[in-house]
Amino acid sequence: MALEGDQEETPISENPNGDDEIGEGSHADGVGGFEDEDEEEEEEEEEEEEEEEEEAGSGKSREARLAEESSKLESMFRRLASEKVKLRVHDVLIRGNTKTKDSLIEAELTAVKNATTMQELLKASGIANHRFHSFEIFDSVGITLDSGPPELPGTVNVIVDVVETKNPLTGDLGIFTKPEARTWSLEGSLKFKNLFGYGDLWDGSLVYGGDKSSEVSAGVSLPRFKGMVTPMVARVSLLSQDWLKFSSYKEQTLGLNLGLISTKRHDLTYNVAWRTLTDPSQMSSRAVRRQLGHGLLSSLKYTFRIDNRNSTLRPTQGYAFISTSQIGGLVPDYRSLRFLRQEIDLRCAIPLGFYRTALNLGVSGGVIFPWGNGALGTPSSLPERFFLGGNASPVCTLGGPTTLLGFKSRGLGPSEPRRVMREKYHGENPESSGMDVVGGDLAVTAFADLSFDLPLKLFRDAGIHGHVFACAGNLTKLSENEFRKLSFQNFLDSFRSSAGFGIILPTKLFRMEVNYCYILKQFEHDRGRTGVQFCFSAT
């Protein structure tokens, strides 16, 4: 009805004086023109009335259709919520991939193809969509569910539309500062995406630090390799670190890292590296000098993690647990470093119910011990030992005993005096040569952090909040038969501790803390300091 009304209205609007036949009749006869005009006006009025009635009828029909569709949607949602809707996936169509292999996309749609209910299909489609975005090779991904052929009721077609990234080559360059360590780093990286169409990511990076550390690395990541469910990652790196200031040695490592398994809770990696320790100052302590030279690192590392906290930056409820086990010495070579290393970290966030106040508790521990013939009298590998200190936030740092607020990097633990070159010091006090921090084989840390909203609404809206905290930790030596001298009471009495308060400013890139730290307990050669300190933790 509405379409016919429009067709009748068109010639009237184009020729308001009447159609061609009427116009010719009026000019030819010259008589009765006024009567013809009156009849035309009456016909136009009737047509307008009919059009208004038809438009009203069509409007009602549109409203009825909308109401009917809305009712169908509500009925469908009620059915999805109350019962399982049986169906079968008839076909999966992939569109938009000009370079990416169909096999890569199809491998992620196995659960979609095997879905037997609408609920399973919606869940599998959401997981597949998330996986596609994690590949970093698509600008956008859309998954559409369409009805199957009419002759096959209860079937659906799944249509996957992908838009491949327009610029496969990306790069980053930045300068990052570390005020707590009074240093900086220049970091640059290049990444080429989907070079061969298998979702492969090729990248290279360069890092140079103001503390004379540097790293050059290149790697490749494949989301699917030979039908494996988990991605395969391979990376070659050349790392150089300068520990002369703390432990009188430099470390240079050329290594290959293979990521074998990587899931939400499980990681398995294999690492083989050629490591060289040197002492350009020739003043290192006896414990450091014994480990200078070349070493072969061949290790397998397994990590298990659970993180049910509601936030990693400001957790107010939930818990987290991580366990890392590592075995070194898998290559039968006399220079191979043989050791067993275990780390655990447990966190818990307890909401208190006012001003978003939450109590975060954490305890972590780690142990390393050599294995093989004569292991009891052999020192553990120096770079694999535990070192405590630094100003990273213990709330955000999950992975093992490392952080103790108020103490500088490698700021506590076993230490030995450096060698004294008397011809250099000309009779000065030999103690002026300093101490080498040599790390420990057993480390334990614990913290308590009470976070709360500040009273000003401006701070609350920006996420700025306050906290008070207390930290404690200790590490000691076990190798070379030192474990025989260890007693629980002595280990407990030698714990270092600190407490303080501060303001936390979260950003999109990092979490910054401005804290006042008070050292409660430290020993002679520890490097703890009472005062204002800045902490930066990456998000």
XYZ file of C-alpha atoms in Angstrom:
539
model
C 0.000 0.000 0.000
C 2.724 2.489 0.868
C 4.697 1.684 -2.263
C 1.548 2.224 -4.460
C 0.803 5.540 -2.799
C 4.291 6.738 -3.601
C 3.942 5.708 -7.222
C 0.697 7.665 -7.562
C 2.157 10.707 -5.882
C 5.172 10.973 -8.188
C 3.421 12.241 -11.369
C 1.384 14.712 -9.325
C 4.522 16.292 -7.826
C 6.233 16.391 -11.212
C 3.258 17.976 -13.046
C 0.980 19.840 -10.616
C -1.171 21.200 -13.440
C -2.490 17.745 -14.351
C -1.349 14.981 -16.630
C -0.782 15.460 -20.345
C -4.242 14.341 -21.495
C -6.041 16.716 -19.193
C -3.845 19.581 -20.183
C -4.473 18.995 -23.893
C -8.211 18.765 -23.378
C -8.380 22.012 -21.496
C -6.427 23.932 -24.119
C -8.339 22.404 -26.999
C -11.910 22.906 -25.810
C -11.504 26.134 -23.886
C -14.879 25.410 -22.273
C -15.429 23.625 -19.010
C -11.806 24.258 -17.923
C -12.901 25.419 -14.516
C -14.980 22.286 -14.035
C -12.026 20.138 -14.994
C -9.848 22.018 -12.523
C -12.396 21.479 -9.738
C -12.529 17.773 -10.526
C -8.747 17.612 -10.492
C -8.611 19.309 -7.090
C -11.197 16.893 -5.697
C -9.218 13.936 -7.068
C -5.993 15.279 -5.538
C -7.677 15.692 -2.147
C -9.014 12.130 -2.314
C -5.595 10.804 -3.273
C -3.942 12.698 -0.405
C -6.479 11.271 2.066
C -5.841 7.757 0.739
C -2.069 8.278 1.057
C -2.423 9.478 4.654
C -4.538 6.421 5.484
C -1.990 4.128 3.807
C 0.925 5.799 5.662
C -0.923 5.397 8.953
C -1.527 1.745 8.138
C 2.114 1.209 7.197
C 3.262 2.941 10.396
C 1.141 0.596 12.452
C 2.560 -2.357 10.562
C 6.138 -1.192 11.259
C 5.370 -0.801 14.933
C 3.810 -4.229 14.944
C 6.826 -5.711 13.239
C 9.199 -4.084 15.737
C 7.127 -5.355 18.624
C 7.062 -8.819 17.103
C 10.840 -8.851 16.602
C 11.404 -7.583 20.143
C 9.168 -10.334 21.465
C 11.105 -12.936 19.491
C 14.423 -11.651 20.888
C 13.134 -11.723 24.453
C 11.814 -15.222 23.904
C 15.179 -16.311 22.493
C 17.105 -14.824 25.445
C 14.742 -16.503 27.922
C 15.222 -19.793 26.137
C 19.008 -19.423 26.112
C 18.977 -18.669 29.831
C 16.631 -21.502 30.809
C 17.551 -24.372 28.496
C 20.148 -25.588 26.024
C 19.273 -24.863 22.411
C 20.358 -27.796 20.257
C 21.965 -27.023 16.892
C 24.647 -28.167 14.482
C 27.260 -26.103 12.631
C 26.709 -26.721 8.919
C 29.582 -24.709 7.467
C 32.343 -22.259 8.417
C 33.178 -19.505 5.948
C 36.399 -17.472 6.203
C 36.614 -14.169 4.374
C 39.185 -11.382 4.099
C 42.418 -13.357 4.565
C 44.592 -12.663 1.554
C 47.917 -13.667 3.147
C 47.025 -15.634 6.248
C 46.657 -19.370 5.691
C 43.168 -20.840 6.088
C 44.657 -23.647 8.170
C 45.770 -21.187 10.882
C 42.261 -19.740 11.225
C 40.529 -23.117 10.959
C 42.709 -24.540 13.730
C 41.239 -21.994 16.156
C 37.667 -22.855 15.104
C 37.684 -26.526 16.115
C 35.549 -25.877 19.177
C 33.180 -23.776 17.055
C 32.692 -26.614 14.561
C 32.084 -29.155 17.321
C 29.529 -27.049 19.219
C 26.189 -28.828 19.734
C 24.255 -26.067 21.507
C 23.853 -22.347 21.010
C 25.488 -21.700 24.382
C 28.564 -23.707 23.416
C 28.723 -21.960 20.060
C 28.599 -18.477 21.604
C 31.298 -19.361 24.143
C 33.566 -20.974 21.537
C 33.122 -18.005 19.201
C 34.134 -15.567 21.935
C 37.257 -17.570 22.769
C 38.206 -17.825 19.078
C 37.720 -14.076 18.631
C 40.032 -13.393 21.575
C 42.651 -15.766 20.170
C 42.558 -14.093 16.757
C 43.197 -10.689 18.315
C 46.102 -12.101 20.349
C 47.871 -13.048 17.096
C 48.492 -9.309 16.448
C 48.093 -9.845 12.677
C 44.489 -8.653 12.281
C 43.148 -5.121 12.584
C 39.638 -6.454 13.181
C 37.858 -9.784 13.482
C 34.117 -10.406 13.222
C 32.285 -13.684 13.760
C 28.689 -13.857 12.471
C 26.192 -16.661 13.123
C 23.732 -17.179 10.265
C 20.957 -19.706 9.727
C 21.800 -22.806 7.736
C 20.062 -24.057 4.561
C 16.228 -24.160 4.741
C 16.218 -27.874 4.000
C 18.440 -28.468 7.073
C 16.581 -27.088 10.102
C 18.530 -26.619 13.314
C 21.790 -25.753 11.530
C 23.856 -22.570 11.462
C 26.637 -21.174 9.319
C 29.572 -19.422 10.970
C 31.079 -16.545 8.976
C 34.499 -15.241 10.026
C 35.458 -11.861 8.566
C 39.042 -10.751 9.164
C 40.876 -7.587 8.193
C 44.612 -8.166 8.012
C 46.918 -5.504 9.362
C 47.754 -2.867 6.769
C 51.267 -2.205 8.061
C 53.077 -5.454 8.959
C 56.216 -3.596 10.064
C 56.058 -1.757 13.378
C 58.693 -0.247 15.626
C 59.128 1.353 19.022
C 61.811 3.598 20.466
C 61.886 5.081 23.924
C 64.010 6.293 26.803
C 63.068 5.048 30.254
C 64.341 6.389 33.551
C 64.744 4.562 36.864
C 64.973 7.230 39.547
C 65.363 4.703 42.376
C 68.486 3.308 40.704
C 69.606 6.656 39.288
C 69.931 5.216 35.814
C 68.164 5.139 32.451
C 67.795 2.873 29.436
C 67.347 3.353 25.695
C 65.111 0.690 24.175
C 64.184 0.083 20.544
C 62.407 -2.750 18.754
C 61.221 -3.743 15.274
C 58.499 -6.282 14.583
C 57.424 -7.857 11.291
C 54.055 -9.582 11.382
C 52.806 -12.538 9.385
C 55.782 -12.816 7.047
C 54.903 -16.287 5.739
C 51.171 -16.274 6.485
C 51.332 -18.598 9.504
C 50.802 -15.834 12.065
C 54.561 -15.696 12.571
C 55.943 -12.669 14.403
C 59.585 -11.756 13.804
C 61.127 -9.165 16.080
C 64.439 -7.682 17.029
C 65.253 -5.476 20.004
C 68.100 -3.441 21.380
C 68.433 -2.205 24.958
C 71.241 -0.039 26.280
C 71.293 1.078 29.883
C 73.054 3.888 31.654
C 74.419 1.287 34.091
C 76.497 -0.151 31.195
C 74.106 -3.043 30.569
C 73.041 -3.943 27.041
C 71.003 -6.592 25.265
C 70.579 -7.467 21.607
C 67.998 -10.102 20.767
C 65.960 -11.502 17.891
C 63.113 -13.970 17.986
C 60.176 -15.578 16.237
C 56.800 -16.650 17.579
C 54.395 -19.108 15.925
C 50.861 -19.418 17.359
C 50.554 -22.903 15.811
C 53.526 -25.131 15.070
C 53.103 -28.656 13.658
C 49.593 -28.889 15.077
C 50.661 -27.929 18.617
C 47.938 -26.275 20.653
C 50.303 -23.835 22.380
C 52.524 -21.270 20.602
C 56.183 -21.940 19.895
C 58.690 -19.189 20.706
C 62.401 -19.123 19.879
C 64.755 -16.297 20.816
C 68.476 -15.658 20.445
C 70.012 -13.012 22.688
C 73.332 -11.460 23.617
C 73.222 -9.974 27.107
C 75.874 -7.932 28.843
C 75.487 -6.805 32.466
C 77.803 -4.830 34.690
C 77.781 -5.887 38.357
C 81.141 -4.307 39.216
C 79.557 -1.826 41.587
C 77.825 -4.498 43.672
C 79.706 -7.760 43.148
C 82.908 -6.986 41.173
C 82.115 -8.920 38.001
C 80.738 -8.465 34.501
C 78.460 -10.989 32.882
C 78.103 -11.716 29.171
C 75.667 -14.353 27.941
C 74.938 -15.653 24.451
C 71.885 -17.868 24.585
C 68.937 -19.520 22.892
C 65.556 -19.703 24.590
C 62.784 -22.037 23.404
C 59.223 -21.664 24.665
C 57.795 -25.192 24.529
C 54.464 -24.823 26.328
C 52.596 -21.643 27.150
C 49.049 -21.692 28.527
C 47.116 -19.677 31.060
C 48.598 -21.608 33.990
C 51.551 -23.552 32.628
C 54.837 -22.526 30.999
C 57.718 -24.762 29.984
C 60.915 -23.296 28.526
C 64.344 -24.615 27.628
C 67.384 -22.379 27.752
C 70.928 -23.025 26.561
C 73.560 -20.298 26.951
C 77.295 -19.732 26.969
C 78.170 -17.456 29.871
C 81.364 -15.573 30.651
C 82.150 -13.842 33.967
C 85.053 -11.374 34.095
C 86.554 -8.951 36.601
C 88.226 -5.971 34.866
C 88.938 -4.338 38.248
C 90.909 -7.371 39.478
C 89.612 -6.600 42.974
C 86.850 -9.162 43.339
C 86.488 -11.208 46.491
C 87.604 -14.815 46.708
C 84.028 -16.127 46.293
C 83.655 -14.200 43.016
C 87.114 -15.049 41.672
C 86.377 -18.768 42.000
C 83.539 -18.448 39.487
C 85.201 -16.242 36.868
C 85.563 -17.724 33.409
C 83.278 -19.667 31.053
C 80.230 -21.706 31.911
C 77.551 -23.613 29.988
C 73.958 -23.149 31.085
C 71.479 -25.777 29.901
C 68.257 -25.662 31.914
C 64.602 -26.600 31.794
C 62.165 -24.324 33.620
C 58.537 -25.051 34.501
C 56.169 -22.392 35.855
C 52.710 -22.927 37.337
C 50.561 -19.917 38.162
C 47.119 -19.058 39.472
C 45.998 -15.441 39.729
C 42.404 -14.843 40.829
C 42.948 -11.285 42.043
C 40.593 -8.642 40.687
C 43.539 -6.407 39.712
C 47.300 -6.666 39.439
C 47.831 -2.949 40.148
C 45.496 -2.557 43.117
C 44.117 -5.914 44.227
C 41.301 -5.639 46.736
C 40.222 -9.283 46.792
C 41.377 -12.678 45.566
C 44.579 -14.684 45.742
C 47.548 -15.588 43.560
C 50.135 -18.351 43.571
C 53.153 -19.027 41.391
C 55.691 -21.841 41.497
C 58.841 -22.002 39.357
C 61.020 -25.104 39.166
C 64.313 -25.164 37.262
C 66.922 -27.828 36.701
C 70.297 -26.971 35.193
C 73.034 -29.201 33.861
C 71.212 -31.151 31.138
C 74.279 -31.202 28.849
C 77.026 -33.741 29.675
C 79.881 -31.254 29.801
C 82.241 -30.508 32.694
C 81.533 -26.792 32.267
C 77.772 -27.342 32.563
C 76.226 -25.624 35.585
C 74.337 -28.243 37.608
C 71.759 -26.923 40.016
C 68.187 -27.287 41.249
C 66.221 -24.084 41.823
C 62.748 -23.672 43.284
C 60.691 -20.509 43.883
C 57.191 -20.000 45.285
C 55.122 -16.873 45.799
C 51.741 -16.657 47.543
C 49.530 -13.548 47.688
C 46.171 -12.794 49.270
C 43.995 -9.661 49.141
C 41.325 -9.210 51.840
C 38.671 -6.455 51.411
C 37.751 -4.605 54.617
C 34.554 -3.020 53.329
C 35.141 0.740 53.674
C 36.907 3.303 51.465
C 38.006 0.422 49.214
C 40.388 -0.565 51.976
C 42.146 -3.858 51.413
C 44.873 -5.777 53.198
C 47.397 -7.459 50.910
C 49.574 -10.183 52.397
C 52.393 -11.990 50.637
C 55.125 -14.481 51.365
C 57.723 -15.832 48.952
C 60.676 -18.137 49.165
C 63.383 -19.649 47.039
C 66.169 -22.193 47.302
C 69.012 -23.253 45.013
C 71.347 -26.179 45.498
C 73.999 -27.852 43.326
C 73.597 -31.483 42.274
C 76.011 -34.144 41.050
C 79.199 -35.652 42.428
C 80.552 -33.642 45.342
C 77.554 -31.295 45.276
C 77.560 -30.769 49.055
C 80.960 -29.091 48.949
C 80.420 -27.209 45.667
C 79.363 -23.537 45.541
C 76.167 -22.703 43.693
C 76.280 -20.726 40.449
C 76.704 -17.031 41.291
C 74.243 -15.525 38.724
C 71.543 -18.064 39.712
C 71.639 -17.129 43.392
C 69.055 -14.934 45.084
C 69.659 -11.217 45.620
C 67.277 -9.034 47.627
C 66.599 -5.302 47.512
C 65.345 -2.749 45.045
C 62.324 -0.503 45.029
C 59.824 -2.436 42.902
C 56.397 -2.718 44.487
C 55.960 -6.063 46.309
C 52.217 -5.917 45.547
C 52.802 -5.926 41.779
C 55.914 -8.110 41.675
C 54.829 -11.741 41.502
C 57.482 -14.371 40.902
C 59.737 -14.964 43.874
C 61.774 -13.317 46.626
C 63.372 -10.191 45.161
C 61.916 -6.957 46.567
C 62.461 -5.408 49.983
C 61.406 -1.753 50.212
C 63.932 0.619 51.726
C 66.961 -1.404 50.600
C 68.906 -0.705 47.428
C 69.399 -3.259 44.673
C 71.473 -6.164 46.028
C 71.402 -4.228 49.273
C 71.517 -7.038 51.822
C 72.688 -10.583 52.360
C 75.978 -12.442 52.473
C 78.998 -10.397 51.392
C 82.770 -10.793 51.304
C 85.581 -8.228 51.328
C 87.201 -7.392 48.035
C 90.835 -8.018 47.367
C 93.138 -5.175 48.416
C 95.907 -3.985 46.092
C 98.276 -2.290 48.551
C 100.377 -0.661 45.837
C 97.191 1.084 44.706
C 95.996 2.279 48.109
C 99.434 3.267 49.493
C 98.790 2.302 53.061
C 95.116 3.347 53.209
C 92.650 1.332 55.235
C 92.070 -1.921 53.333
C 88.364 -1.754 54.159
C 88.072 1.146 51.723
C 88.066 -1.392 48.899
C 84.480 -2.331 49.835
C 82.474 -5.535 49.929
C 81.140 -7.878 47.267
C 77.507 -8.964 47.573
C 77.588 -12.695 46.772
C 73.889 -13.567 47.189
C 72.304 -16.470 48.995
C 71.039 -19.992 48.372
C 67.958 -19.645 50.580
C 65.771 -16.524 50.527
C 62.486 -15.631 52.214
C 60.504 -12.385 52.042
C 57.121 -11.306 53.414
C 55.054 -8.117 53.310
C 51.788 -6.603 54.480
C 50.230 -3.676 52.618
C 47.083 -1.789 53.651
C 45.682 0.339 50.795
C 42.809 2.817 51.074
C 41.094 5.649 49.203
C 42.021 9.235 49.994
C 39.227 11.550 51.192
C 39.386 13.952 48.213
C 37.054 13.033 45.333
C 39.607 14.328 42.820
C 42.096 11.699 43.988
C 39.500 8.926 44.034
C 38.424 9.659 40.451
C 42.052 9.564 39.285
C 42.732 6.300 41.118
C 45.283 7.946 43.431
C 45.253 6.222 46.813
C 47.369 5.759 49.905
C 48.923 2.796 51.663
C 50.955 1.754 54.673
C 53.275 -1.231 54.516
C 55.778 -3.408 56.302
C 58.389 -5.704 54.708
C 60.797 -8.305 56.000
C 63.271 -10.666 54.376
C 66.454 -12.634 54.712
C 68.805 -14.829 52.690
C 71.664 -17.109 53.607
C 74.134 -19.588 52.178
C 73.522 -23.346 52.009
C 76.160 -24.679 49.612
C 79.690 -25.732 50.572
C 78.271 -27.538 53.627
C 76.954 -24.278 55.103
C 73.520 -25.878 55.494
C 74.930 -27.836 58.434
C 75.337 -24.589 60.370
C 71.837 -23.329 59.616
C 69.347 -23.096 62.477
C 65.806 -21.817 62.304
C 66.275 -19.413 65.207
C 69.439 -17.829 63.762
C 67.781 -17.449 60.374
C 64.755 -15.800 61.979
C 66.880 -13.454 64.093
C 68.795 -12.197 61.057
C 65.692 -10.965 59.176
C 65.905 -7.391 57.869
C 62.733 -5.288 58.020
C 61.283 -1.926 57.028
C 57.983 -0.054 57.271
C 56.464 3.095 55.841
C 53.606 4.824 54.079
C 53.072 6.517 50.759
C 50.859 7.658 47.896
C 50.283 5.553 44.771
C 49.728 7.158 41.361
C 48.568 4.600 38.761
C 48.978 5.339 35.042
C 48.358 3.382 31.838
C 52.060 2.535 31.514
C 53.250 2.056 35.092
C 52.406 2.389 38.758
C 54.383 5.004 40.664
C 54.741 5.096 44.423
C 56.089 7.934 46.536
C 56.984 6.276 49.835
C 58.585 7.193 53.086
C 60.567 4.140 54.236
C 61.913 3.594 57.723
C 64.514 0.861 58.209
C 63.593 -1.180 61.270
C 66.496 -3.598 61.157
C 69.650 -4.013 59.076
C 73.211 -5.264 59.530
C 76.660 -3.814 59.063
C 77.167 -4.199 55.316
C 73.514 -3.786 54.273
C 72.569 -0.786 52.193
C 69.219 0.342 53.589
C 68.209 3.989 53.851
C 65.471 5.784 55.760
C 63.772 8.513 53.750
C 61.593 9.254 50.712
C 61.892 6.775 47.856
C 60.228 6.337 44.475
C 58.978 2.992 43.207
C 58.011 2.197 39.614
C 56.251 -0.983 38.565
C 55.295 -1.790 34.992
C 51.667 -2.551 34.213
